[in-house]
C-alpha cells in the first residue's frame, strides 16, 4: 500500500537532515582539517569506549544463548495458531541475504592480508601462526558475535509486533515496557533519532567502502586512473540511478534484478572453491573453527590494554560498531518475517544461518587468499601495503582462471548491483522511520525516499573526500555508540514484558493458552 498522505514526522526528519549536512559539508569543504578531526575523534572514541563495544558484543552472545535455552525459549511470536510464514530454510536464507551486502565482497578476499601482516596477541607477522590466525579472525569477526548483535533488536520488535500487536516500526515503541507513556514523548523521539543516526552511520561506512571498490573496477575496465574524482562520479551516477527508480516507484521491478547479485555471489563462491585449492580451503576452515572455539572469550574481550597495537580498535570495535549500526534495520526485517516462530527458533536460527553463511564466504574467498600468500603466488600481505585495498582485490581476482573474461566482470556486476541495492534499501528504511504512523505493509513516501538517497550520497561524499579508512570506520563507530544504550533499554523492556505476560503461566506450564489473553499496551 502506498503512503500517499506524505505523513512526515518533522521532529525526526529535520534533525536527521541537519546532522547529516552538518557532518558532511564541512568534511567536503575543509578536507585537511576534517582529516585531523577524524583522526583525533577516532583515537578518543575507540580508546575510551572500546571496552563498551566489546562487552556489548559479548553480552549479545551470552544473553541470546541464555534466552534460547531458558524457559522463555518456547514462547511464540504470535498466538497459538500462528504458523511460520516461510520454511525454515527460506527464512534462514532471507535473514542471511538481508544482513549481508557488498561488505562481504569488499572484505572476504583481503581481510587475511591485513591479519597476516599485522596479527594480534604478539603473533609474529607473516609467520605460520599469523596465516592460521588470518583464517580464524575472519570467521570470528563475521560469526556468532556479529550475528548476535544483529539478532538482539529483533526480539523486542517481534514481540511488540506479533504478541503485543503494536503497530510498530519505531524503536521507541519497543522500549514501552520500561518507558511506558514516556516512549511517546521527548525520550521516545531521542531514541528514534539515535536509531536514524545509527543507520546513517552504518550506511555511510558501506558506501565509503563500496564506492572506491566499484570505481576501482570501473577504472580497471576503462583503463582509467583511480582517483577521488572518479569515485565521486561513480557515487553521483549511482545515487542518480537510485533516485530515478525510487522516485518513480519502480521498487518491485528492480528488486527482481537485485536478486541476481545473490546468484552471482554463489557462482563466485562455487568457482573459487572448485577452481581454487579445495582441500586447503577445507582444512583451513576446520582449523579456524578450532582456533576460534578455543580463543573465543579471549578475542571477545581483548582490549589490548598494554601494547595498544590498534588491532582491537580497527577491527573488532569497528566491526561490532558497524553491525550495531545496521542492527535496527535488520531487527525490523527479521521481526517481520518471524511471526509464528518461537524465541528459541529465532535465537538459534539467526545465529546458525547467519554465521554459517558468512563462514562459508570467508572460508572460501579468504582461504583462497591465504593460499596465494603461503604458496608465494601473490604476496598479499605486502601488496596490501603498497596498493589500495580495492586494487589488491582486483590483483587477487586476477590470479583466478578466466579472470579477465569471466571472473572480474562477474564480480564487477555483482558489486554494481549491491551498491545500488544498499542505497535504495537504506533510503526506503530511513524514509519509513521518519513517516508518521506507518505500518509494516505500507510503503514510505517516494519523495522522502528520494531525498534520503540524495542525503546519503552527500554524506558518503563527505566521508570519501576526507579520505582514508578511518573516517569511513568512524562513521559507524561514533553513531553506533549511543545505540548501545537504546538496545539495552529494549532488552530490559522485552524481559519486563516476558515476565508480566508469561512469568506466572510459564511456571504452571500453560504457555499456549495465555498468548490470546494478552492485551496490547496503551
Ligand atoms: N555489515 C554486515 O554494506 C553491507 O554489506 C551492509 C554490513 C554490517 C558489515 C552490511
mmCIF file of C-alpha atoms in Angstrom, residues 2-3 27 41 94 97 107 117 152 169-170 198 250 253 259 303 311 331 354 357 422 424 428 493:
data_model
loop_
_atom_site.group_PDB
_atom_site.id
_atom_site.type_symbol
_atom_site.label_atom_id
_atom_site.label_comp_id
_atom_site.label_asym_id
_atom_site.label_seq_id
_atom_site.Cartn_x
_atom_site.Cartn_y
_atom_site.Cartn_z
ATOM 1 C CA UNK A 2 1.286 3.482 -0.804
ATOM 2 C CA UNK A 3 1.616 6.041 1.901
ATOM 3 C CA UNK A 27 34.181 17.346 5.573
ATOM 4 C CA UNK A 41 37.945 11.531 17.223
ATOM 5 C CA UNK A 94 16.242 -14.440 3.805
ATOM 6 C CA UNK A 97 20.702 -12.119 2.400
ATOM 7 C CA UNK A 107 36.476 -7.825 2.882
ATOM 8 C CA UNK A 117 50.834 -8.639 8.126
ATOM 9 C CA UNK A 152 19.163 -8.737 19.573
ATOM 10 C CA UNK A 169 8.105 0.327 13.108
ATOM 11 C CA UNK A 170 9.590 2.609 15.714
ATOM 12 C CA UNK A 198 22.998 4.868 13.645
ATOM 13 C CA UNK A 250 9.976 1.021 -9.575
ATOM 14 C CA UNK A 253 10.539 -4.490 -10.691
ATOM 15 C CA UNK A 259 18.183 -10.989 -6.672
ATOM 16 C CA UNK A 303 41.055 -4.759 24.802
ATOM 17 C CA UNK A 311 44.192 -4.105 16.381
ATOM 18 C CA UNK A 331 15.843 -6.230 13.561
ATOM 19 C CA UNK A 354 23.902 -16.014 9.580
ATOM 20 C CA UNK A 357 26.666 -18.109 5.565
ATOM 21 C CA UNK A 422 22.338 -0.686 -0.475
ATOM 22 C CA UNK A 424 17.872 2.178 -2.272
ATOM 23 C CA UNK A 428 13.423 3.282 1.961
ATOM 24 C CA UNK A 493 11.657 -3.743 28.139
#
